[in-house]
Amino acid sequence: MTAKHKVVAVLACTLVTACALAGCAGNAQSSNAERSFTDEELAEHDGNSYFPEEFTFDELCEDHKLEPGHPSKDGYSEGAFKVANTGEDGTIPSGVYYIEGSEDATGDIIVYSPIKADGEEQMYQLRYPFRYLGFSLIQLEEGQAVFFLPPEQADIMKAAPEIPLDVSSPYKSGTYRVGVDIPEGLYDVTQDEACAALLEDQKIAQPGAIVYQGFNYASGEELQDIELPFLKDGKEVAQIEVKDGQVLELYGCIATLAEEL
């Protein structure tokens, strides 16, 4: 499974989870679980749902077993949020967010897009899910619904700082803004021993790195992706090039700056 298909696999897994955990939407449970796609279809995926099922916010809260979220002291903790700039309880402003996490366990962020409401209750379709190691950065847009399931309940989601993150080469699992958090350049990428073992044990995906055009983590936004074998198959070194304005995700691997552009 390539690093690119890691995101696609999470998409398929989360779609099944979204429709099946609590039996929501009746027949959607079996139809979603059984549908499959060609590599070409998945490669062209732009972040919109392949599945026509629509859900209310309350149905999604029930399926994901999350309560509507509220601000904590330093940010937003585990929970379900509507993205709105109204300041109302249970909403979160649009913008770029820093997502706390762990190198010992994966977390999930699941984003839904609003469907035109025509005076009825607002409905949502899956936009994309994103499974991460370490930390993540994500952009939330007005009207969306986001479901935040960090590896630890103490982990929070907060506004991403405009200044660089406190990181240095070699860079571990996480999501980085090129030109802000890390310099543009050529990077040597190798497996992170502990993270690679975690991924292999959980049969999630192989370690790897993906370069995105921006914060939309759909396959259509991928510019480069590399896959590394599990450690039992040898510690491989790969190279990946990133440029200012792009986003680099490291998943179970370590990147060391080889040549700054």
PDB file of C-alpha atoms in Angstrom:
ATOM      1  CA  MET A   1       0.000   0.000   0.000  1.00  0.00           C
ATOM      2  CA  THR A   2       1.571   3.279  -1.089  1.00  0.00           C
ATOM      3  CA  ALA A   3       1.598   6.433   1.003  1.00  0.00           C
ATOM      4  CA  LYS A   4      -0.979   7.843  -1.425  1.00  0.00           C
ATOM      5  CA  HIS A   5      -3.260   4.844  -0.969  1.00  0.00           C
ATOM      6  CA  LYS A   6      -2.856   5.156   2.790  1.00  0.00           C
ATOM      7  CA  VAL A   7      -5.067   8.231   2.597  1.00  0.00           C
ATOM      8  CA  VAL A   8      -7.471   6.475   0.237  1.00  0.00           C
ATOM      9  CA  ALA A   9      -7.622   3.429   2.515  1.00  0.00           C
ATOM     10  CA  VAL A  10      -8.470   5.654   5.457  1.00  0.00           C
ATOM     11  CA  LEU A  11     -11.169   7.243   3.288  1.00  0.00           C
ATOM     12  CA  ALA A  12     -12.775   3.888   2.580  1.00  0.00           C
ATOM     13  CA  CYS A  13     -12.425   2.749   6.191  1.00  0.00           C
ATOM     14  CA  THR A  14     -13.933   5.944   7.568  1.00  0.00           C
ATOM     15  CA  LEU A  15     -16.834   5.883   5.138  1.00  0.00           C
ATOM     16  CA  VAL A  16     -17.733   2.437   6.383  1.00  0.00           C
ATOM     17  CA  THR A  17     -17.276   3.594   9.975  1.00  0.00           C
ATOM     18  CA  ALA A  18     -19.397   6.690   9.427  1.00  0.00           C
ATOM     19  CA  CYS A  19     -22.290   4.658   8.089  1.00  0.00           C
ATOM     20  CA  ALA A  20     -21.977   1.470  10.090  1.00  0.00           C
ATOM     21  CA  LEU A  21     -20.940   2.200  13.678  1.00  0.00           C
ATOM     22  CA  ALA A  22     -24.436   2.924  14.896  1.00  0.00           C
ATOM     23  CA  GLY A  23     -26.377   1.561  11.914  1.00  0.00           C
ATOM     24  CA  CYS A  24     -27.132   5.091  10.750  1.00  0.00           C
ATOM     25  CA  ALA A  25     -28.854   5.672   7.392  1.00  0.00           C
ATOM     26  CA  GLY A  26     -30.227   2.158   7.079  1.00  0.00           C
ATOM     27  CA  ASN A  27     -29.220   0.584   3.762  1.00  0.00           C
ATOM     28  CA  ALA A  28     -26.152   2.830   3.485  1.00  0.00           C
ATOM     29  CA  GLN A  29     -24.337   0.429   5.779  1.00  0.00           C
ATOM     30  CA  SER A  30     -24.160  -2.438   3.293  1.00  0.00           C
ATOM     31  CA  SER A  31     -23.837  -0.347   0.106  1.00  0.00           C
ATOM     32  CA  ASN A  32     -20.880   1.649   1.420  1.00  0.00           C
ATOM     33  CA  ALA A  33     -19.054  -1.399   2.702  1.00  0.00           C
ATOM     34  CA  GLU A  34     -19.369  -3.247  -0.591  1.00  0.00           C
ATOM     35  CA  ARG A  35     -18.515  -0.548  -3.098  1.00  0.00           C
ATOM     36  CA  SER A  36     -15.034  -0.602  -4.676  1.00  0.00           C
ATOM     37  CA  PHE A  37     -13.122   1.642  -7.083  1.00  0.00           C
ATOM     38  CA  THR A  38     -10.369   1.418  -9.665  1.00  0.00           C
ATOM     39  CA  ASP A  39      -6.918   2.916  -9.048  1.00  0.00           C
ATOM     40  CA  GLU A  40      -7.738   5.559 -11.671  1.00  0.00           C
ATOM     41  CA  GLU A  41     -10.910   6.623  -9.851  1.00  0.00           C
ATOM     42  CA  LEU A  42      -9.077   6.880  -6.552  1.00  0.00           C
ATOM     43  CA  ALA A  43      -6.149   8.782  -8.071  1.00  0.00           C
ATOM     44  CA  GLU A  44      -8.569  11.397  -9.422  1.00  0.00           C
ATOM     45  CA  HIS A  45     -10.425  11.776  -6.141  1.00  0.00           C
ATOM     46  CA  ASP A  46     -10.774  15.502  -5.379  1.00  0.00           C
ATOM     47  CA  GLY A  47     -12.036  15.275  -1.811  1.00  0.00           C
ATOM     48  CA  ASN A  48     -15.740  15.076  -2.624  1.00  0.00           C
ATOM     49  CA  SER A  49     -17.555  12.004  -1.442  1.00  0.00           C
ATOM     50  CA  TYR A  50     -18.064   9.142  -3.883  1.00  0.00           C
ATOM     51  CA  PHE A  51     -21.006   8.159  -1.714  1.00  0.00           C
ATOM     52  CA  PRO A  52     -24.308  10.037  -2.004  1.00  0.00           C
ATOM     53  CA  GLU A  53     -25.457   9.381   1.556  1.00  0.00           C
ATOM     54  CA  GLU A  54     -26.244  12.482   3.568  1.00  0.00           C
ATOM     55  CA  PHE A  55     -26.311  12.810   7.342  1.00  0.00           C
ATOM     56  CA  THR A  56     -27.438  15.307   9.912  1.00  0.00           C
ATOM     57  CA  PHE A  57     -24.922  16.609  12.413  1.00  0.00           C
ATOM     58  CA  ASP A  58     -26.633  14.653  15.199  1.00  0.00           C
ATOM     59  CA  GLU A  59     -26.451  11.411  13.199  1.00  0.00           C
ATOM     60  CA  LEU A  60     -22.727  11.930  12.638  1.00  0.00           C
ATOM     61  CA  CYS A  61     -22.172  12.623  16.340  1.00  0.00           C
ATOM     62  CA  GLU A  62     -23.901   9.340  17.139  1.00  0.00           C
ATOM     63  CA  ASP A  63     -21.966   7.385  14.528  1.00  0.00           C
ATOM     64  CA  HIS A  64     -18.584   8.745  15.605  1.00  0.00           C
ATOM     65  CA  LYS A  65     -19.565   8.458  19.271  1.00  0.00           C
ATOM     66  CA  LEU A  66     -18.669  12.076  19.904  1.00  0.00           C
ATOM     67  CA  GLU A  67     -20.433  14.846  21.788  1.00  0.00           C
ATOM     68  CA  PRO A  68     -20.635  18.357  20.347  1.00  0.00           C
ATOM     69  CA  GLY A  69     -17.325  19.966  21.316  1.00  0.00           C
ATOM     70  CA  HIS A  70     -16.600  23.044  23.370  1.00  0.00           C
ATOM     71  CA  PRO A  71     -13.563  25.267  23.777  1.00  0.00           C
ATOM     72  CA  SER A  72     -11.069  24.147  26.411  1.00  0.00           C
ATOM     73  CA  LYS A  73      -8.588  26.379  28.198  1.00  0.00           C
ATOM     74  CA  ASP A  74      -6.040  26.303  25.380  1.00  0.00           C
ATOM     75  CA  GLY A  75      -8.052  25.225  22.340  1.00  0.00           C
ATOM     76  CA  TYR A  76     -10.612  22.582  21.337  1.00  0.00           C
ATOM     77  CA  SER A  77     -10.545  19.092  22.759  1.00  0.00           C
ATOM     78  CA  GLU A  78     -11.966  15.847  21.378  1.00  0.00           C
ATOM     79  CA  GLY A  79     -15.429  16.352  19.964  1.00  0.00           C
ATOM     80  CA  ALA A  80     -17.667  17.306  17.041  1.00  0.00           C
ATOM     81  CA  PHE A  81     -17.727  20.871  15.748  1.00  0.00           C
ATOM     82  CA  LYS A  82     -19.553  22.977  13.203  1.00  0.00           C
ATOM     83  CA  VAL A  83     -17.249  25.441  11.447  1.00  0.00           C
ATOM     84  CA  ALA A  84     -18.822  28.898  11.662  1.00  0.00           C
ATOM     85  CA  ASN A  85     -17.572  32.381  12.416  1.00  0.00           C
ATOM     86  CA  THR A  86     -20.593  33.217  14.553  1.00  0.00           C
ATOM     87  CA  GLY A  87     -19.058  32.579  17.964  1.00  0.00           C
ATOM     88  CA  GLU A  88     -22.000  30.402  18.931  1.00  0.00           C
ATOM     89  CA  ASP A  89     -21.529  27.537  21.367  1.00  0.00           C
ATOM     90  CA  GLY A  90     -20.430  24.333  19.643  1.00  0.00           C
ATOM     91  CA  THR A  91     -18.846  26.139  16.674  1.00  0.00           C
ATOM     92  CA  ILE A  92     -15.208  26.650  15.708  1.00  0.00           C
ATOM     93  CA  PRO A  93     -13.952  29.535  13.531  1.00  0.00           C
ATOM     94  CA  SER A  94     -12.630  28.794  10.057  1.00  0.00           C
ATOM     95  CA  GLY A  95      -8.865  28.833   9.624  1.00  0.00           C
ATOM     96  CA  VAL A  96      -5.743  26.690   9.826  1.00  0.00           C
ATOM     97  CA  TYR A  97      -5.439  24.536  12.946  1.00  0.00           C
ATOM     98  CA  TYR A  98      -2.610  22.751  14.696  1.00  0.00           C
ATOM     99  CA  ILE A  99      -3.673  19.277  15.865  1.00  0.00           C
ATOM    100  CA  GLU A 100      -1.824  17.746  18.789  1.00  0.00           C
ATOM    101  CA  GLY A 101      -1.045  14.051  18.661  1.00  0.00           C
ATOM    102  CA  SER A 102       1.450  11.348  19.498  1.00  0.00           C
ATOM    103  CA  GLU A 103       4.158   9.275  17.841  1.00  0.00           C
ATOM    104  CA  ASP A 104       2.847   6.281  19.801  1.00  0.00           C
ATOM    105  CA  ALA A 105      -0.679   6.197  18.365  1.00  0.00           C
ATOM    106  CA  THR A 106      -2.681   7.527  15.425  1.00  0.00           C
ATOM    107  CA  GLY A 107      -5.402  10.145  15.550  1.00  0.00           C
ATOM    108  CA  ASP A 108      -8.252  10.921  13.148  1.00  0.00           C
ATOM    109  CA  ILE A 109      -9.768  14.102  11.774  1.00  0.00           C
ATOM    110  CA  ILE A 110     -12.911  13.631   9.673  1.00  0.00           C
ATOM    111  CA  VAL A 111     -14.299  16.564   7.688  1.00  0.00           C
ATOM    112  CA  TYR A 112     -17.777  16.786   6.159  1.00  0.00           C
ATOM    113  CA  SER A 113     -19.076  19.330   3.637  1.00  0.00           C
ATOM    114  CA  PRO A 114     -22.506  20.944   3.943  1.00  0.00           C
ATOM    115  CA  ILE A 115     -25.196  20.099   1.411  1.00  0.00           C
ATOM    116  CA  LYS A 116     -27.633  22.766   0.246  1.00  0.00           C
ATOM    117  CA  ALA A 117     -30.369  22.848   2.865  1.00  0.00           C
ATOM    118  CA  ASP A 118     -33.517  24.339   1.163  1.00  0.00           C
ATOM    119  CA  GLY A 119     -35.024  25.308   4.507  1.00  0.00           C
ATOM    120  CA  GLU A 120     -34.663  21.870   6.053  1.00  0.00           C
ATOM    121  CA  GLU A 121     -32.141  20.599   8.577  1.00  0.00           C
ATOM    122  CA  GLN A 122     -28.549  20.968   7.378  1.00  0.00           C
ATOM    123  CA  MET A 123     -27.166  17.772   5.862  1.00  0.00           C
ATOM    124  CA  TYR A 124     -23.523  16.750   5.330  1.00  0.00           C
ATOM    125  CA  GLN A 125     -21.492  14.471   3.068  1.00  0.00           C
ATOM    126  CA  LEU A 126     -17.999  13.204   3.761  1.00  0.00           C
ATOM    127  CA  ARG A 127     -15.311  15.535   2.403  1.00  0.00           C
ATOM    128  CA  TYR A 128     -12.226  13.607   3.568  1.00  0.00           C
ATOM    129  CA  PRO A 129     -10.811  11.768   6.558  1.00  0.00           C
ATOM    130  CA  PHE A 130      -7.209  12.230   7.657  1.00  0.00           C
ATOM    131  CA  ARG A 131      -5.327   9.796   9.871  1.00  0.00           C
ATOM    132  CA  TYR A 132      -2.147  11.206  11.315  1.00  0.00           C
ATOM    133  CA  LEU A 133       0.901  10.415  13.439  1.00  0.00           C
ATOM    134  CA  GLY A 134       2.723  12.990  15.509  1.00  0.00           C
ATOM    135  CA  PHE A 135       0.873  16.254  14.885  1.00  0.00           C
ATOM    136  CA  SER A 136      -1.143  17.641  12.012  1.00  0.00           C
ATOM    137  CA  LEU A 137      -2.147  20.891  10.367  1.00  0.00           C
ATOM    138  CA  ILE A 138      -5.556  21.267   8.772  1.00  0.00           C
ATOM    139  CA  GLN A 139      -7.617  24.040   7.184  1.00  0.00           C
ATOM    140  CA  LEU A 140     -11.286  24.252   8.120  1.00  0.00           C
ATOM    141  CA  GLU A 141     -13.787  26.176   6.017  1.00  0.00           C
ATOM    142  CA  GLU A 142     -17.050  27.910   6.859  1.00  0.00           C
ATOM    143  CA  GLY A 143     -20.010  25.526   6.928  1.00  0.00           C
ATOM    144  CA  GLN A 144     -18.059  22.308   7.347  1.00  0.00           C
ATOM    145  CA  ALA A 145     -18.425  19.844  10.202  1.00  0.00           C
ATOM    146  CA  VAL A 146     -15.291  18.342  11.760  1.00  0.00           C
ATOM    147  CA  PHE A 147     -14.942  15.316  14.031  1.00  0.00           C
ATOM    148  CA  PHE A 148     -11.749  15.293  16.083  1.00  0.00           C
ATOM    149  CA  LEU A 149     -10.567  11.978  17.537  1.00  0.00           C
ATOM    150  CA  PRO A 150      -7.037  12.471  18.898  1.00  0.00           C
ATOM    151  CA  PRO A 151      -4.939   9.593  20.271  1.00  0.00           C
ATOM    152  CA  GLU A 152      -5.251  11.064  23.787  1.00  0.00           C
ATOM    153  CA  GLN A 153      -8.233  12.948  25.183  1.00  0.00           C
ATOM    154  CA  ALA A 154      -5.858  15.610  26.497  1.00  0.00           C
ATOM    155  CA  ASP A 155      -4.717  16.470  22.963  1.00  0.00           C
ATOM    156  CA  ILE A 156      -6.230  19.653  21.565  1.00  0.00           C
ATOM    157  CA  MET A 157      -6.874  21.450  18.299  1.00  0.00           C
ATOM    158  CA  LYS A 158      -5.857  25.132  18.262  1.00  0.00           C
ATOM    159  CA  ALA A 159      -5.197  27.934  15.805  1.00  0.00           C
ATOM    160  CA  ALA A 160      -1.926  27.274  13.980  1.00  0.00           C
ATOM    161  CA  PRO A 161       0.719  29.887  14.753  1.00  0.00           C
ATOM    162  CA  GLU A 162       1.853  32.129  11.922  1.00  0.00           C
ATOM    163  CA  ILE A 163       5.439  31.811  13.183  1.00  0.00           C
ATOM    164  CA  PRO A 164       7.417  28.610  12.526  1.00  0.00           C
ATOM    165  CA  LEU A 165       6.816  25.585  14.716  1.00  0.00           C
ATOM    166  CA  ASP A 166       9.610  24.737  17.150  1.00  0.00           C
ATOM    167  CA  VAL A 167      11.071  21.913  15.038  1.00  0.00           C
ATOM    168  CA  SER A 168      14.458  21.150  13.504  1.00  0.00           C
ATOM    169  CA  SER A 169      16.016  18.582  11.167  1.00  0.00           C
ATOM    170  CA  PRO A 170      15.662  15.605  11.361  1.00  0.00           C
ATOM    171  CA  TYR A 171      11.884  15.983  11.259  1.00  0.00           C
ATOM    172  CA  LYS A 172       9.637  13.268  12.668  1.00  0.00           C
ATOM    173  CA  SER A 173       6.037  12.260  11.915  1.00  0.00           C
ATOM    174  CA  GLY A 174       3.841  15.296  11.438  1.00  0.00           C
ATOM    175  CA  THR A 175       2.553  17.820   8.921  1.00  0.00           C
ATOM    176  CA  TYR A 176       4.782  20.757   8.003  1.00  0.00           C
ATOM    177  CA  ARG A 177       4.339  24.046   6.125  1.00  0.00           C
ATOM    178  CA  VAL A 178       7.191  24.376   3.658  1.00  0.00           C
ATOM    179  CA  GLY A 179       8.758  27.805   3.882  1.00  0.00           C
ATOM    180  CA  VAL A 180       7.330  28.324   7.372  1.00  0.00           C
ATOM    181  CA  ASP A 181       8.100  25.295   9.524  1.00  0.00           C
ATOM    182  CA  ILE A 182      10.737  23.709   7.297  1.00  0.00           C
ATOM    183  CA  PRO A 183      12.891  25.119   4.479  1.00  0.00           C
ATOM    184  CA  GLU A 184      12.272  24.166   0.887  1.00  0.00           C
ATOM    185  CA  GLY A 185      14.795  21.672  -0.367  1.00  0.00           C
ATOM    186  CA  LEU A 186      15.660  18.037  -0.907  1.00  0.00           C
ATOM    187  CA  TYR A 187      15.123  15.648   2.014  1.00  0.00           C
ATOM    188  CA  ASP A 188      16.367  12.160   2.794  1.00  0.00           C
ATOM    189  CA  VAL A 189      13.481  10.105   4.202  1.00  0.00           C
ATOM    190  CA  THR A 190      13.905   6.919   6.250  1.00  0.00           C
ATOM    191  CA  GLN A 191      11.677   4.774   8.421  1.00  0.00           C
ATOM    192  CA  ASP A 192      11.113   5.790  12.022  1.00  0.00           C
ATOM    193  CA  GLU A 193      11.709   2.526  13.840  1.00  0.00           C
ATOM    194  CA  ALA A 194       9.076   2.935  16.558  1.00  0.00           C
ATOM    195  CA  CYS A 195       6.408   4.405  14.261  1.00  0.00           C
ATOM    196  CA  ALA A 196       7.010   1.853  11.528  1.00  0.00           C
ATOM    197  CA  ALA A 197       6.549  -0.933  14.061  1.00  0.00           C
ATOM    198  CA  LEU A 198       3.289   0.666  15.228  1.00  0.00           C
ATOM    199  CA  LEU A 199       1.932   0.870  11.679  1.00  0.00           C
ATOM    200  CA  GLU A 200       2.900  -2.710  10.957  1.00  0.00           C
ATOM    201  CA  ASP A 201       1.333  -4.009  14.183  1.00  0.00           C
ATOM    202  CA  GLN A 202      -1.926  -2.162  13.498  1.00  0.00           C
ATOM    203  CA  LYS A 203      -1.875  -3.079   9.789  1.00  0.00           C
ATOM    204  CA  ILE A 204      -2.701   0.540   8.954  1.00  0.00           C
ATOM    205  CA  ALA A 205      -0.259   1.426   6.182  1.00  0.00           C
ATOM    206  CA  GLN A 206       3.411   1.515   5.386  1.00  0.00           C
ATOM    207  CA  PRO A 207       5.549   4.486   6.391  1.00  0.00           C
ATOM    208  CA  GLY A 208       5.893   7.219   3.819  1.00  0.00           C
ATOM    209  CA  ALA A 209       5.739  10.898   2.923  1.00  0.00           C
ATOM    210  CA  ILE A 210       3.332  12.950   0.830  1.00  0.00           C
ATOM    211  CA  VAL A 211       3.685  16.471  -0.570  1.00  0.00           C
ATOM    212  CA  TYR A 212       0.401  18.375  -0.981  1.00  0.00           C
ATOM    213  CA  GLN A 213      -0.350  21.557  -2.887  1.00  0.00           C
ATOM    214  CA  GLY A 214      -2.253  22.849   0.127  1.00  0.00           C
ATOM    215  CA  PHE A 215      -4.292  21.760   3.119  1.00  0.00           C
ATOM    216  CA  ASN A 216      -6.898  19.806   1.156  1.00  0.00           C
ATOM    217  CA  TYR A 217      -5.796  16.234   1.841  1.00  0.00           C
ATOM    218  CA  ALA A 218      -7.635  14.683  -1.086  1.00  0.00           C
ATOM    219  CA  SER A 219      -5.704  12.603  -3.629  1.00  0.00           C
ATOM    220  CA  GLY A 220      -6.109  15.334  -6.237  1.00  0.00           C
ATOM    221  CA  GLU A 221      -3.958  17.628  -4.097  1.00  0.00           C
ATOM    222  CA  GLU A 222      -1.015  15.224  -3.913  1.00  0.00           C
ATOM    223  CA  LEU A 223       2.099  16.362  -5.778  1.00  0.00           C
ATOM    224  CA  GLN A 224       4.520  13.629  -4.693  1.00  0.00           C
ATOM    225  CA  ASP A 225       4.322  10.533  -2.569  1.00  0.00           C
ATOM    226  CA  ILE A 226       6.859   7.946  -1.509  1.00  0.00           C
ATOM    227  CA  GLU A 227       6.449   4.637   0.270  1.00  0.00           C
ATOM    228  CA  LEU A 228       8.991   2.949   2.509  1.00  0.00           C
ATOM    229  CA  PRO A 229       8.977  -0.747   3.435  1.00  0.00           C
ATOM    230  CA  PHE A 230       8.456  -1.957   6.958  1.00  0.00           C
ATOM    231  CA  LEU A 231      11.721  -2.320   8.858  1.00  0.00           C
ATOM    232  CA  LYS A 232      11.775  -6.098   8.505  1.00  0.00           C
ATOM    233  CA  ASP A 233      12.188  -5.532   4.751  1.00  0.00           C
ATOM    234  CA  GLY A 234      15.199  -3.248   5.172  1.00  0.00           C
ATOM    235  CA  LYS A 235      15.817   0.371   6.150  1.00  0.00           C
ATOM    236  CA  GLU A 236      15.413   2.173   2.858  1.00  0.00           C
ATOM    237  CA  VAL A 237      16.422   5.765   2.131  1.00  0.00           C
ATOM    238  CA  ALA A 238      14.304   7.794  -0.307  1.00  0.00           C
ATOM    239  CA  GLN A 239      14.398  11.443  -1.338  1.00  0.00           C
ATOM    240  CA  ILE A 240      11.613  13.969  -1.696  1.00  0.00           C
ATOM    241  CA  GLU A 241      11.711  17.612  -2.811  1.00  0.00           C
ATOM    242  CA  VAL A 242       9.474  20.321  -1.362  1.00  0.00           C
ATOM    243  CA  LYS A 243       8.964  23.981  -2.245  1.00  0.00           C
ATOM    244  CA  ASP A 244       7.637  27.044  -0.452  1.00  0.00           C
ATOM    245  CA  GLY A 245       3.871  27.034  -0.009  1.00  0.00           C
ATOM    246  CA  GLN A 246       3.526  23.259  -0.107  1.00  0.00           C
ATOM    247  CA  VAL A 247       2.618  20.944   2.775  1.00  0.00           C
ATOM    248  CA  LEU A 248       4.702  17.901   3.714  1.00  0.00           C
ATOM    249  CA  GLU A 249       3.187  15.005   5.654  1.00  0.00           C
ATOM    250  CA  LEU A 250       5.579  12.523   7.266  1.00  0.00           C
ATOM    251  CA  TYR A 251       3.870   9.309   8.294  1.00  0.00           C
ATOM    252  CA  GLY A 252       5.963   6.877  10.317  1.00  0.00           C
ATOM    253  CA  CYS A 253       9.219   8.230   8.938  1.00  0.00           C
ATOM    254  CA  ILE A 254      11.983  10.787   9.486  1.00  0.00           C
ATOM    255  CA  ALA A 255      13.121  13.471   7.029  1.00  0.00           C
ATOM    256  CA  THR A 256      16.594  15.003   7.130  1.00  0.00           C
ATOM    257  CA  LEU A 257      17.453  18.091   5.087  1.00  0.00           C
ATOM    258  CA  ALA A 258      19.961  17.017   2.434  1.00  0.00           C
ATOM    259  CA  GLU A 259      20.123  20.151   0.304  1.00  0.00           C
ATOM    260  CA  GLU A 260      18.410  23.501   0.867  1.00  0.00           C
ATOM    261  CA  LEU A 261      17.139  25.181  -2.319  1.00  0.00           C
TER     262      LEU A 261
END
